[in-house]
Each structure stands twice: as C-alpha cells, then as structure tokens.
Amino acid sequence: MSDFNDFSSASASEKAEASELQRMIAVEQQKAQFQAQVHNFTDVCWEKCVDKPSSKLDSRTEGCLVSCVERFIDTTLTITNRFTQMVQKGAH
Amino acid sequence: MDGFGSDFSSGAAGSGKMDPGTIMEQVKVQIAVANAQELLQRMTDKCFKKCVGKPGGSLDNSEQKCIAMCMDRYMDAWNTASRAYNSRLQRRERDLTTQLSAALPVPPENRRKRLWSKVYQARGHLAVN
C-alpha cells in the first residue's frame, strides 16, 4: 500500500505531477491572498471615501479610493519598518 | 487506500477525484466561493449601515433602492481597490527587477535570455486576473 504522502516510493512522474500540482495550488493561494487584501482595502477605504451611495462612482471618490489603498500600504510598511527597528533596539 | 497512489500516477479519467485537473477545479471553486462570501458579508455590513436608519417593520422602497445602489457602488469600489493594489504590486516588481539587474554583472547573450525568461515566469505568478 503506497501512502500518498510517502514520496520515496513514488515514481519520478508521480513526483513531478505532485510538485506541479503544488505549484499550481500555490498560484491559486497567492491569488486568494491578493483578493483577501482587496477586501480589507475596500472595507477601510469605503469608510474613508464614500459618503452617500450614488448612481455612479464619481472621479473624486475614485481618486480617494486609489490614494487610500496606496497610503494604507505605505502605512503598513512604515509600521513594519519602525516596529522592526524598535524590536532590534530592545533586543540590545 | 491502496488505489490512492496508483490512481494519481495513472492520471486516468476513470480515477475521477484524484485527477490533477479535477483537483485544481475544486480548489478554484472553493476559493471563488469563499471570495464571494467575504464580499457579500462586508457589502451587507456597509450597506445596512448606509441605507437602513431606524429599523422598521420592513424595508421600504427608498431603503431597497439605496441597498441596490450601494451594492453596485461597493463592487465598483472593490474593483478600483483591486486595480490600485495590482498597479502597486507591478510597480514594486518593476523596481525590484531594475535594482536586481543593476546589481548583477552582465552575462553573455544566451544566459541573459534564460535569466529574463525566469523573470517573466515569476511575474506570471504575480499577475492576477
């Protein structure tokens, strides 16, 4: 009985198929991560940029949403960097 | 359990569930469903806040209209955020590629072509439809 996770007994073609599958699944996971981030951005930026839902998204709101996403990413990077520095200083 | 390994290796149409194509289909469907659920949950939250004042005995006409408009606007906003994020990622990748190729010594012509094809492959993983 060949255990599915026991690659030592798998043939070369089985191994190749399995790693190709892993690669394809990793691609889908990356796409899913991207979409999860977009959900977050939309949530936060809706609060900041959209007042009353109208019949169309006007250019001012569009611009606000785009800037919001960019600045949110910048904020994330700023916090990550500064926090890393703080931790490194604390370690001494 | 005995059929597991051999089914996968044969990749036969008869093995059904373990065929890599079917697995990928299932993975994609599961991800799509989770994505839709997330969208609906957040959309409901936002549109309830924006459109429903003091909750009455039912949703009146104006509330219904507001909810419909809100849904459309929310999806517009989602698409805008998606494009903005994608641009940002592409810009980052471009910058990194520029930095990387500036840091590396110039290889001979044939090696250069192979290196760039690797970059394009990696970029393919970042592109999102």
CSV table of C-alpha atoms in Angstrom, one decimal, chain B residues 51-68:
chain,number,residue,atom,x,y,z
B,51,CYS,CA,-29.2,52.6,4.0
B,52,VAL,CA,-31.2,51.4,6.9
B,53,GLY,CA,-32.0,54.0,9.6
B,54,LYS,CA,-34.2,53.2,12.4
B,55,PRO,CA,-35.2,49.6,11.6
B,56,GLY,CA,-39.0,49.5,10.8
B,57,GLY,CA,-41.4,46.7,10.2
B,58,SER,CA,-39.9,46.1,6.7
B,59,LEU,CA,-37.5,47.6,4.2
B,60,ASP,CA,-39.3,50.4,2.5
B,61,ASN,CA,-38.9,51.4,-1.2
B,62,SER,CA,-36.1,54.0,-0.6
B,63,GLU,CA,-34.2,51.6,1.5
B,64,GLN,CA,-34.4,48.9,-1.2
B,65,LYS,CA,-33.2,51.4,-3.8
B,66,CYS,CA,-30.4,52.5,-1.6
B,67,ILE,CA,-29.3,49.0,-1.0
B,68,ALA,CA,-29.3,48.2,-4.7
